[in-house]
CSV table of C-alpha atoms and ligand atoms in Angstrom, one decimal:
chain,number,residue,atom,x,y,z
A,1,MET,CA,-8.1,-9.0,15.1
A,2,LYS,CA,-10.7,-7.1,12.6
A,3,ILE,CA,-8.7,-5.5,10.1
A,4,HIS,CA,-11.5,-4.2,8.5
A,5,ASN,CA,-15.6,-3.6,9.1
A,6,GLY,CA,-18.4,-1.9,7.2
A,7,THR,CA,-19.2,-2.3,3.1
A,8,LEU,CA,-15.8,-2.9,0.9
A,9,TYR,CA,-16.1,-1.6,-2.5
A,10,TRP,CA,-13.3,-3.8,-4.4
A,11,PRO,CA,-15.2,-7.0,-3.9
A,12,THR,CA,-18.0,-6.6,-5.4
A,13,THR,CA,-15.9,-5.9,-8.9
A,14,THR,CA,-14.0,-9.4,-8.8
A,15,ALA,CA,-14.5,-13.0,-8.1
A,16,PRO,CA,-12.8,-13.9,-4.6
A,17,PHE,CA,-9.6,-16.7,-5.7
A,18,LYS,CA,-10.0,-19.5,-5.2
A,19,PRO,CA,-6.9,-21.5,-5.9
A,20,LYS,CA,-7.1,-25.3,-7.5
A,21,VAL,CA,-7.8,-28.1,-5.3
A,22,THR,CA,-5.0,-30.2,-4.8
A,23,ASN,CA,-2.8,-32.2,-2.2
A,24,GLU,CA,0.6,-30.9,-3.6
A,25,LYS,CA,2.9,-29.8,-0.6
A,26,LEU,CA,6.9,-30.1,-0.9
A,27,ASP,CA,8.4,-31.8,1.9
A,28,LEU,CA,10.7,-28.4,2.1
A,29,TYR,CA,10.4,-25.8,0.2
A,30,ASP,CA,13.1,-22.4,-0.4
A,31,VAL,CA,10.7,-20.1,0.5
A,32,VAL,CA,7.5,-20.1,2.7
A,33,ILE,CA,5.6,-17.1,2.8
A,34,VAL,CA,3.2,-15.6,5.3
A,35,GLY,CA,0.1,-13.4,4.1
A,36,ALA,CA,-1.6,-13.5,1.2
A,37,GLY,CA,-2.3,-9.8,0.1
A,38,MET,CA,-0.4,-7.2,-1.8
A,39,SER,CA,2.9,-7.9,-0.4
A,40,GLY,CA,2.6,-11.4,-0.7
A,41,ALA,CA,1.4,-12.2,-3.8
A,42,LEU,CA,4.3,-9.7,-5.6
A,43,THR,CA,6.9,-11.2,-3.4
A,44,ALA,CA,5.5,-14.8,-4.8
A,45,LEU,CA,5.7,-13.6,-8.3
A,46,ALA,CA,9.4,-12.1,-7.8
A,47,LEU,CA,10.7,-15.4,-6.0
A,48,VAL,CA,8.9,-18.5,-8.0
A,49,GLU,CA,10.1,-16.2,-11.4
A,50,ALA,CA,14.0,-16.6,-9.4
A,51,GLY,CA,13.3,-20.1,-10.1
A,52,LEU,CA,12.4,-20.7,-6.0
A,53,SER,CA,10.0,-23.4,-4.4
A,54,VAL,CA,7.1,-21.7,-2.9
A,55,ALA,CA,4.3,-22.0,-0.7
A,56,ILE,CA,1.8,-18.9,0.0
A,57,LEU,CA,-0.5,-19.6,3.4
A,58,ASP,CA,-3.5,-17.3,4.7
A,59,LYS,CA,-5.2,-17.5,8.0
A,60,ARG,CA,-7.8,-15.6,5.5
A,61,GLU,CA,-9.6,-15.8,2.0
A,62,PHE,CA,-6.6,-14.8,0.0
A,63,GLY,CA,-6.7,-11.0,-0.3
A,64,SER,CA,-9.2,-10.0,2.0
A,65,GLY,CA,-6.8,-8.6,4.6
A,66,SER,CA,-5.9,-4.6,4.0
A,67,THR,CA,-5.7,-5.1,0.1
A,68,SER,CA,-9.3,-5.1,0.0
A,69,ALA,CA,-9.6,-1.5,2.0
A,70,ASN,CA,-6.6,-0.4,0.2
A,71,THR,CA,-7.9,2.7,-2.0
A,72,GLY,CA,-5.4,2.2,-4.9
A,73,LEU,CA,-3.7,5.4,-5.2
A,74,LEU,CA,-0.1,4.8,-7.0
A,75,GLN,CA,2.5,7.7,-6.1
A,76,TYR,CA,6.0,8.1,-5.7
A,77,SER,CA,5.6,10.9,-3.2
A,78,ASN,CA,5.1,9.5,0.4
A,79,ASP,CA,4.0,10.5,3.7
A,80,ILE,CA,7.1,12.6,4.3
A,81,MET,CA,8.0,14.8,1.9
A,82,LEU,CA,11.4,14.4,0.3
A,83,HIS,CA,13.1,17.1,1.5
A,84,LYS,CA,12.1,16.6,5.3
A,85,LEU,CA,13.1,13.2,4.3
A,86,ILE,CA,16.7,14.4,3.8
A,87,GLU,CA,16.6,16.2,6.6
A,88,GLN,CA,15.8,12.8,8.8
A,89,ILE,CA,18.1,10.3,6.8
A,90,GLY,CA,20.5,12.3,5.0
A,91,GLU,CA,20.6,13.5,0.9
A,92,GLN,CA,21.3,10.3,-0.7
A,93,GLU,CA,19.4,8.0,0.9
A,94,ALA,CA,16.1,10.1,0.7
A,95,VAL,CA,16.6,10.7,-2.9
A,96,ARG,CA,17.1,6.9,-3.7
A,97,PHE,CA,14.1,6.3,-1.3
A,98,TYR,CA,11.9,8.2,-3.1
A,99,LYS,CA,13.4,6.9,-6.9
A,100,LEU,CA,12.7,3.7,-5.7
A,101,CYS,CA,9.2,4.6,-4.8
A,102,TYR,CA,8.9,6.5,-8.3
A,103,GLU,CA,10.5,3.0,-10.3
A,104,ALA,CA,7.8,1.0,-8.1
A,105,VAL,CA,5.2,2.3,-9.9
A,106,ASP,CA,6.4,1.7,-13.2
A,107,ASP,CA,7.1,-1.9,-12.2
A,108,ILE,CA,3.7,-2.4,-11.2
A,109,GLU,CA,2.7,-0.9,-14.9
A,110,LYS,CA,5.0,-3.6,-16.3
A,111,ILE,CA,3.7,-6.7,-13.9
A,112,VAL,CA,-0.1,-5.8,-15.0
A,113,ASN,CA,1.2,-5.1,-18.6
A,114,ARG,CA,3.4,-8.4,-19.2
A,115,LEU,CA,0.6,-10.9,-17.1
A,116,HIS,CA,-2.0,-8.5,-18.9
A,117,ILE,CA,-4.2,-8.5,-15.7
A,118,ASP,CA,-7.2,-6.4,-15.9
A,119,ALA,CA,-6.7,-4.5,-12.8
A,120,ASN,CA,-7.8,-0.5,-14.2
A,121,PHE,CA,-4.3,0.5,-13.9
A,122,ILE,CA,-4.3,4.3,-14.9
A,123,ARG,CA,-2.0,6.9,-15.0
A,124,ARG,CA,-2.7,10.2,-13.1
A,125,PRO,CA,-1.2,13.0,-11.8
A,126,SER,CA,-1.7,13.6,-7.9
A,127,ILE,CA,-2.6,17.2,-7.0
A,128,CYS,CA,-1.4,17.6,-3.2
A,129,ASN,CA,-3.1,20.7,-1.8
A,130,ALA,CA,-1.7,23.2,0.5
A,131,SER,CA,-4.8,22.9,3.4
A,132,ASP,CA,-4.0,26.3,4.6
A,133,GLU,CA,-1.6,29.4,4.3
A,134,LYS,CA,0.8,28.4,6.3
A,135,ASP,CA,1.3,25.0,4.8
A,136,MET,CA,2.6,27.1,1.4
A,137,GLU,CA,5.9,27.1,2.2
A,138,LYS,CA,5.9,23.1,2.7
A,139,ILE,CA,4.7,23.1,-0.8
A,140,LYS,CA,6.9,25.4,-2.6
A,141,ASP,CA,9.7,23.5,-0.4
A,142,GLU,CA,8.6,20.4,-1.6
A,143,TYR,CA,8.3,21.6,-5.2
A,144,ALA,CA,12.0,22.9,-5.3
A,145,THR,CA,13.7,20.0,-3.6
A,146,LEU,CA,11.5,17.3,-6.2
A,147,LYS,CA,12.5,19.5,-9.2
A,148,LYS,CA,16.1,19.8,-8.0
A,149,TYR,CA,16.4,15.9,-8.0
A,150,GLY,CA,14.2,14.9,-11.6
A,151,PHE,CA,10.8,14.2,-10.4
A,152,PRO,CA,8.4,15.2,-12.9
A,153,CYS,CA,6.2,17.5,-11.1
A,154,ASP,CA,5.0,21.5,-10.8
A,155,TYR,CA,3.6,23.6,-9.0
A,156,PHE,CA,0.0,25.2,-9.2
A,157,GLU,CA,-1.1,28.6,-7.8
A,158,GLN,CA,-4.5,29.3,-6.9
A,159,ASN,CA,-6.0,30.4,-10.2
A,160,ASP,CA,-4.5,27.3,-11.8
A,161,ILE,CA,-6.5,25.5,-9.5
A,162,GLU,CA,-9.9,27.4,-9.9
A,163,GLU,CA,-9.1,27.2,-13.7
A,164,LYS,CA,-8.8,23.2,-13.8
A,165,PHE,CA,-10.9,22.4,-10.8
A,166,PRO,CA,-14.6,23.5,-9.3
A,167,PHE,CA,-12.9,24.3,-6.0
A,168,SER,CA,-9.9,27.3,-5.2
A,169,LYS,CA,-7.1,26.2,-2.9
A,170,LEU,CA,-4.2,28.6,-2.5
A,171,GLY,CA,-1.6,26.6,-4.4
A,172,ALA,CA,-0.5,22.8,-5.0
A,173,LEU,CA,2.2,20.6,-5.6
A,174,VAL,CA,1.3,18.0,-8.5
A,175,THR,CA,3.2,14.7,-9.6
A,176,PHE,CA,3.5,13.1,-12.4
A,177,SER,CA,4.0,9.2,-13.6
A,178,ASP,CA,1.5,8.4,-10.4
A,179,ALA,CA,-1.2,6.4,-11.2
A,180,GLU,CA,-4.6,4.5,-9.3
A,181,ILE,CA,-5.4,1.1,-9.7
A,182,ASN,CA,-7.8,-1.6,-8.4
A,183,PRO,CA,-5.8,-3.6,-6.1
A,184,LEU,CA,-7.7,-6.5,-5.4
A,185,LYS,CA,-8.0,-7.2,-8.8
A,186,PHE,CA,-4.4,-6.8,-9.6
A,187,VAL,CA,-3.6,-8.8,-6.5
A,188,GLN,CA,-6.1,-11.8,-8.1
A,189,GLY,CA,-4.2,-11.8,-10.9
A,190,LEU,CA,-1.1,-11.8,-9.6
A,191,LEU,CA,-2.1,-15.0,-7.2
A,192,ARG,CA,-3.2,-16.5,-10.8
A,193,GLU,CA,-0.4,-16.3,-12.2
A,194,VAL,CA,1.7,-17.6,-9.3
A,195,GLU,CA,-0.2,-20.8,-8.8
A,196,ALA,CA,0.1,-21.3,-12.8
A,197,LEU,CA,4.0,-20.8,-12.1
A,198,GLY,CA,4.1,-23.9,-9.7
A,199,VAL,CA,3.2,-21.8,-6.4
A,200,HIS,CA,1.5,-23.8,-4.0
A,201,PRO,CA,-1.4,-21.8,-2.1
A,202,PHE,CA,-3.0,-22.4,1.1
A,203,PRO,CA,-5.9,-20.6,2.6
A,204,TYR,CA,-6.9,-20.8,6.0
A,205,VAL,CA,-3.4,-21.9,7.6
A,206,ASP,CA,-2.7,-20.1,10.5
A,207,VAL,CA,1.2,-19.3,11.0
A,208,LEU,CA,1.5,-19.6,14.8
A,209,ASP,CA,5.3,-20.3,15.3
A,210,VAL,CA,8.6,-20.8,13.9
A,211,LEU,CA,11.0,-22.9,15.2
A,212,LYS,CA,14.6,-23.9,13.3
A,213,GLU,CA,16.7,-27.1,13.0
A,214,ASN,CA,20.2,-28.0,11.2
A,215,ASP,CA,19.0,-24.7,9.2
A,216,ILE,CA,15.2,-25.8,8.3
A,217,LEU,CA,12.7,-24.0,9.4
A,218,GLU,CA,9.7,-25.5,11.1
A,219,ILE,CA,6.8,-23.6,10.4
A,220,ARG,CA,3.8,-24.7,12.7
A,221,THR,CA,0.3,-23.9,11.9
A,222,SER,CA,-3.4,-24.3,12.6
A,223,GLY,CA,-3.2,-27.5,10.4
A,224,GLN,CA,0.1,-29.4,9.3
A,225,SER,CA,3.5,-27.8,9.7
A,226,PHE,CA,5.7,-26.8,6.9
A,227,HIS,CA,9.3,-26.8,6.4
A,228,ALA,CA,11.5,-24.0,4.4
A,229,LYS,CA,14.7,-23.0,4.2
A,230,HIS,CA,13.9,-18.9,4.5
A,231,ILE,CA,10.3,-17.7,6.0
A,232,VAL,CA,8.9,-14.3,4.8
A,233,TYR,CA,6.1,-12.4,7.0
A,234,THR,CA,4.0,-10.4,4.8
A,235,THR,CA,1.8,-10.2,7.7
A,236,GLY,CA,0.6,-6.3,7.0
A,237,TYR,CA,-1.1,-4.9,10.0
A,238,GLU,CA,-1.0,-7.8,12.3
A,239,THR,CA,1.2,-9.1,15.0
A,240,THR,CA,3.7,-11.2,13.1
A,241,PRO,CA,4.0,-14.7,14.8
A,242,VAL,CA,7.7,-14.2,14.9
A,243,GLY,CA,9.6,-11.2,15.5
A,244,LYS,CA,8.4,-7.6,16.9
A,245,ARG,CA,8.2,-4.3,15.6
A,246,ILE,CA,9.7,-1.5,17.5
A,247,GLY,CA,8.7,1.6,15.3
A,248,ALA,CA,5.0,0.3,14.1
A,249,ASP,CA,1.6,2.8,15.2
A,250,ILE,CA,-1.6,1.3,14.5
A,251,ASN,CA,-4.1,3.7,13.6
A,252,ARG,CA,-7.7,3.0,11.5
A,253,SER,CA,-9.4,5.1,8.7
A,254,TYR,CA,-12.2,5.8,6.9
A,255,VAL,CA,-13.5,5.3,3.1
A,256,PHE,CA,-16.8,6.0,1.7
A,257,VAL,CA,-17.6,4.9,-2.4
A,258,SER,CA,-20.1,6.7,-4.2
A,259,ASN,CA,-22.3,5.9,-6.7
A,260,PRO,CA,-21.3,6.3,-9.8
A,261,ILE,CA,-21.4,10.4,-10.9
A,262,LYS,CA,-22.2,11.3,-14.4
A,263,ASP,CA,-19.7,13.6,-15.8
A,264,LEU,CA,-16.5,13.9,-14.2
A,265,SER,CA,-15.0,16.2,-16.8
A,266,ASP,CA,-14.6,19.5,-14.2
A,267,TRP,CA,-12.1,17.1,-12.5
A,268,HIS,CA,-8.9,17.7,-14.3
A,269,LYS,CA,-7.0,14.6,-15.4
A,270,LYS,CA,-9.2,12.9,-13.0
A,271,ALA,CA,-5.8,13.6,-10.9
A,272,LEU,CA,-5.8,11.8,-6.9
A,273,ILE,CA,-6.6,14.6,-4.5
A,274,TRP,CA,-4.6,15.0,-1.4
A,275,GLU,CA,-3.5,17.4,0.9
A,276,THR,CA,-0.5,18.7,3.4
A,277,LYS,CA,-2.5,18.2,6.5
A,278,ARG,CA,-2.3,15.1,8.8
A,279,PRO,CA,-4.6,13.1,8.6
A,280,TYR,CA,-5.2,14.3,5.1
A,281,LEU,CA,-8.1,14.0,3.0
A,282,TYR,CA,-7.6,11.9,-0.5
A,283,ILE,CA,-10.0,11.3,-3.0
A,284,ARG,CA,-9.8,9.7,-6.3
A,285,SER,CA,-12.2,8.4,-9.0
A,286,THR,CA,-12.7,4.4,-10.1
A,287,ALA,CA,-13.3,3.1,-13.8
A,288,ASP,CA,-17.0,3.1,-13.4
A,289,GLY,CA,-17.1,6.7,-12.2
A,290,ARG,CA,-17.7,6.4,-8.8
A,291,ILE,CA,-16.0,8.6,-6.0
A,292,ILE,CA,-13.1,7.1,-3.1
A,293,ALA,CA,-12.7,9.3,-0.4
A,294,GLY,CA,-10.2,8.4,2.8
A,295,GLY,CA,-9.4,10.1,5.7
A,296,LEU,CA,-10.1,11.0,9.1
A,297,ASP,CA,-7.7,8.5,11.3
A,298,GLU,CA,-8.1,7.7,14.7
A,299,ASP,CA,-5.6,6.8,16.6
A,300,LYS,CA,-7.1,3.2,17.5
A,301,PRO,CA,-5.9,0.1,16.0
A,302,GLU,CA,-9.2,-2.1,15.3
A,303,ALA,CA,-11.6,-1.2,12.9
A,304,PRO,CA,-14.9,0.1,14.8
A,305,PHE,CA,-17.6,-2.4,14.7
A,306,SER,CA,-20.3,-0.2,15.1
A,307,ASP,CA,-22.2,0.7,11.3
A,308,GLU,CA,-23.7,3.6,13.0
A,309,LEU,CA,-20.0,4.9,13.9
A,310,ILE,CA,-18.6,4.1,10.2
A,311,MET,CA,-21.9,6.1,8.8
A,312,LYS,CA,-21.5,8.6,10.8
A,313,ARG,CA,-17.6,9.1,9.8
A,314,ALA,CA,-18.6,8.2,6.1
A,315,ASN,CA,-21.1,11.1,6.1
A,316,ASN,CA,-18.3,13.7,7.5
A,317,LEU,CA,-16.2,12.4,4.0
A,318,LEU,CA,-18.7,13.3,2.1
A,319,LYS,CA,-19.6,16.4,3.3
A,320,GLN,CA,-15.4,17.5,2.5
A,321,THR,CA,-16.0,15.6,-0.6
A,322,LYS,CA,-19.1,18.0,-1.6
A,323,LYS,CA,-16.8,21.3,-1.1
A,324,LEU,CA,-14.7,20.6,-3.4
A,325,PHE,CA,-17.5,18.7,-6.0
A,326,PRO,CA,-20.9,20.8,-5.1
A,327,ASN,CA,-22.5,20.2,-8.9
A,328,TYR,CA,-21.7,16.0,-8.1
A,329,GLU,CA,-25.2,14.2,-7.5
A,330,MET,CA,-22.8,12.0,-5.0
A,331,LYS,CA,-24.2,9.5,-2.0
A,332,ILE,CA,-22.8,6.9,0.0
A,333,ASP,CA,-22.7,3.4,-1.8
A,334,TYR,CA,-19.8,2.0,0.5
A,335,ALA,CA,-18.4,2.8,3.9
A,336,TYR,CA,-16.0,0.9,5.6
A,337,ALA,CA,-13.2,1.5,8.4
A,338,ALA,CA,-9.7,-0.5,8.4
A,339,SER,CA,-6.9,-0.5,10.1
A,340,PHE,CA,-4.0,1.0,9.4
A,341,GLY,CA,-0.3,1.0,9.9
A,342,GLU,CA,1.8,3.8,9.7
A,343,SER,CA,6.2,3.7,11.0
A,344,ILE,CA,7.2,6.0,13.3
A,345,ASP,CA,10.1,7.2,10.7
A,346,ASN,CA,7.8,7.1,7.8
A,347,LEU,CA,10.1,4.3,6.5
A,348,PRO,CA,8.4,0.4,5.7
A,349,PHE,CA,10.4,-2.5,7.4
A,350,ILE,CA,12.1,-4.9,4.4
A,351,GLY,CA,14.9,-7.6,5.6
A,352,GLU,CA,16.1,-10.1,7.2
A,353,HIS,CA,15.5,-9.9,10.5
A,354,PRO,CA,18.3,-8.5,13.2
A,355,THR,CA,19.2,-11.8,14.9
A,356,LYS,CA,16.6,-14.6,13.2
A,357,ASN,CA,18.7,-15.5,9.8
A,358,ASN,CA,16.2,-16.6,7.5
A,359,HIS,CA,13.3,-14.7,8.7
A,360,TYR,CA,12.6,-12.0,6.2
A,361,TYR,CA,9.7,-9.1,6.8
A,362,LEU,CA,7.6,-6.7,4.0
A,363,LEU,CA,5.7,-4.6,5.7
A,364,GLY,CA,4.7,-1.7,3.9
A,365,TYR,CA,3.4,0.8,6.6
A,366,GLY,CA,2.4,4.1,5.4
A,367,GLY,CA,0.0,5.7,2.6
A,368,ASN,CA,2.1,4.2,0.0
A,369,GLY,CA,2.0,0.4,1.2
A,370,THR,CA,1.6,-0.8,-2.4
A,371,VAL,CA,4.5,0.8,-4.0
A,372,TYR,CA,6.2,-0.3,-0.6
A,373,SER,CA,5.1,-3.9,-1.5
A,374,MET,CA,6.7,-3.6,-5.2
A,375,LEU,CA,9.9,-2.2,-4.2
A,376,GLY,CA,9.9,-4.8,-0.9
A,377,SER,CA,9.6,-7.7,-3.4
A,378,ILE,CA,12.9,-6.8,-5.4
A,379,ILE,CA,15.0,-6.4,-2.4
A,380,LEU,CA,14.1,-9.8,-0.4
A,381,ARG,CA,13.9,-11.5,-4.2
A,382,ASP,CA,17.7,-10.2,-4.0
A,383,LEU,CA,18.3,-10.9,-0.3
A,384,ILE,CA,16.9,-14.5,-0.7
A,385,THR,CA,18.4,-15.7,-4.0
A,386,GLY,CA,22.4,-14.2,-2.4
A,387,LYS,CA,22.1,-11.6,-5.1
A,388,ARG,CA,24.1,-7.7,-3.9
A,389,ASN,CA,20.8,-4.9,-2.8
A,390,GLU,CA,22.4,-1.8,-1.3
A,391,ASP,CA,18.9,-0.4,-1.3
A,392,VAL,CA,17.9,-2.4,1.6
A,393,GLU,CA,20.2,-0.2,4.0
A,394,ILE,CA,17.3,2.2,3.5
A,395,VAL,CA,14.5,0.0,5.4
A,396,GLN,CA,16.4,-2.4,7.1
A,397,LEU,CA,14.9,-3.6,10.5
A,398,HIS,CA,18.4,-3.1,12.4
A,399,ARG,CA,17.1,0.5,12.4
A,400,GLU,CA,16.5,2.4,15.5
A,401,PHE,CA,12.4,2.4,14.8
A,402,GLY,CA,12.9,-1.5,12.8
A,403,MET,CA,12.2,-5.0,14.4
A,404,LYS,CA,13.8,-7.1,17.3
B,1,FAD,C1,-8.5,2.2,4.1
B,1,FAD,C2,-7.0,2.2,3.4
B,1,FAD,C3,-6.2,2.8,2.5
B,1,FAD,C4,-5.1,2.6,2.3
B,1,FAD,N1,-4.8,3.4,0.7
B,1,FAD,C5,-4.1,3.2,0.2
B,1,FAD,C6,-3.4,3.7,-1.1
B,1,FAD,O1,-4.2,4.5,-1.4
B,1,FAD,N2,-2.2,3.8,-1.9
B,1,FAD,C7,-1.6,2.5,-1.2
B,1,FAD,O2,-0.5,2.2,-2.1
B,1,FAD,N3,-2.0,1.9,-0.1
B,1,FAD,C8,-3.0,2.0,1.0
B,1,FAD,N4,-3.3,1.7,2.0
B,1,FAD,C9,-2.2,0.5,2.3
B,1,FAD,C10,-2.6,-0.9,1.4
B,1,FAD,O3,-3.4,-1.3,2.0
B,1,FAD,C11,-1.8,-1.9,2.3
B,1,FAD,O4,0.1,-1.2,2.2
B,1,FAD,C12,-1.5,-3.1,1.4
B,1,FAD,O5,-2.5,-3.9,1.3
B,1,FAD,C13,-0.4,-4.1,2.4
B,1,FAD,O6,-0.6,-5.5,1.7
B,1,FAD,P1,0.4,-6.3,2.2
B,1,FAD,O7,0.0,-7.4,1.5
B,1,FAD,O8,1.2,-6.1,3.4
B,1,FAD,O9,-1.4,-6.6,3.9
B,1,FAD,P2,-3.0,-7.4,3.8
B,1,FAD,O10,-3.1,-7.1,2.5
B,1,FAD,O11,-3.4,-7.4,5.1
B,1,FAD,O12,-2.5,-8.8,3.8
B,1,FAD,C14,-1.6,-9.5,4.9
B,1,FAD,C15,-2.2,-10.8,5.1
B,1,FAD,O13,-1.5,-11.7,6.1
B,1,FAD,C16,-2.6,-12.7,6.1
B,1,FAD,N5,-1.7,-13.1,8.0
B,1,FAD,C17,-1.7,-12.0,8.9
B,1,FAD,N6,-1.3,-13.2,10.0
B,1,FAD,C18,-0.8,-14.4,10.0
B,1,FAD,C19,-0.6,-15.1,10.1
B,1,FAD,N7,-0.1,-15.5,11.4
B,1,FAD,N8,-0.8,-16.5,9.8
B,1,FAD,C20,-1.1,-16.5,8.1
B,1,FAD,N9,-2.0,-15.3,7.4
B,1,FAD,C21,-1.9,-14.3,8.2
B,1,FAD,C22,-3.9,-12.1,7.0
B,1,FAD,O14,-4.6,-12.8,6.9
B,1,FAD,C23,-3.7,-11.1,5.3
B,1,FAD,O15,-4.5,-11.5,4.1
B,1,FAD,C24,-4.8,1.6,2.5
B,1,FAD,C25,-5.0,0.9,3.7
B,1,FAD,C26,-6.1,1.1,3.8
B,1,FAD,C27,-6.2,0.7,5.6
């Protein structure tokens, strides 16, 4: 499956991660991780720091999956608003899930600082605009709900928005403590660190099947086999080699990245911008003053091959962005399309397979994929090391739209 097509921006900002060439391979690992993107790299860090022996395998160059297409907005608010999630799964679990997402942004910052990873992590507020009059109620309900449960947020009236931005909207929800990041630099920094801590990296190894004998997993690949006590699938939007996602919806989405803009001073705190309608347009800036805008999701799983179609959609995104920032001299420097997975119940898939012991999954489907990768790595570390973690109940795989 081709998970992205077109010209990506992040790979131009950093050299690819190249594992050191060694012949080291253990006869038996505590854990083999399948997939070396954001989820795999964060899980490898959590597990190796817990003292486990770990190998990480990927059929491609490390970090070149959807991590390279990720636009790097880190937000505690989800594609499903908190007041709606409360209706869906109840107050206690919904609020706890939002807290986990909030803490995950902090945890990413702590890792960036602790490991000195140059990943352009910058704290930003987010502004979620009401796309039209009828969505004003949603924005107000969500503001009241977030406030009630102590999440840092604000409400902007139309005149506040006009004062702070060159565009006008009827109202907006503002959330604080969010951030932007260069996801590829972050993952490469993580991979370098975990390799130094003893994780064995194996690029260009396609995992095909997993068998079990006497509690030991035999992981069959396109090359040699691996043996492990546990396996973690961090395979992103592609079909997992073992297990079936019941509630996954794979679509595709488009992104353009502009030239560096000289002066972004009329953009209030360079806030991350999104909106209430679905699919939504979202916009951020980069450390070198570019603008990244994404959206126009389509109900097809594979990224299109047609450069013409990608440019057509990128031009549409450019037009929408220019409506918001008419003074910027913007052009398209990079444009791409990518597969984008969402779950039917808006929750990621994290936990142990309902019937296959020692098979674990971290599939962070949804707009908050990076935040899910972070919180999922902690949940899986606890499950694999035998520590109690009640948060898994919210995202576990034996739910109605989970895995079988
Ligand atoms: C256009 C776009 C914009 C996005 N923007 C944001 C955003 O702003 N904020 C946010 O939080 N999230 C965002 N996301 C989501 C985010 O990109 C993903 O959640 C995140 O990258 C997932 O990381 P991952 O490690 O799970 O997947 P990936 O990075 O795709 O890694 C999975 C890896 O598994 C490997 N693999 C798969 N199958 C096998 C196999 N059988 N054997 C060996 N290897 C295998 C693949 O080669 C791949 O490298 C966005 C996604 C897209 C597509």
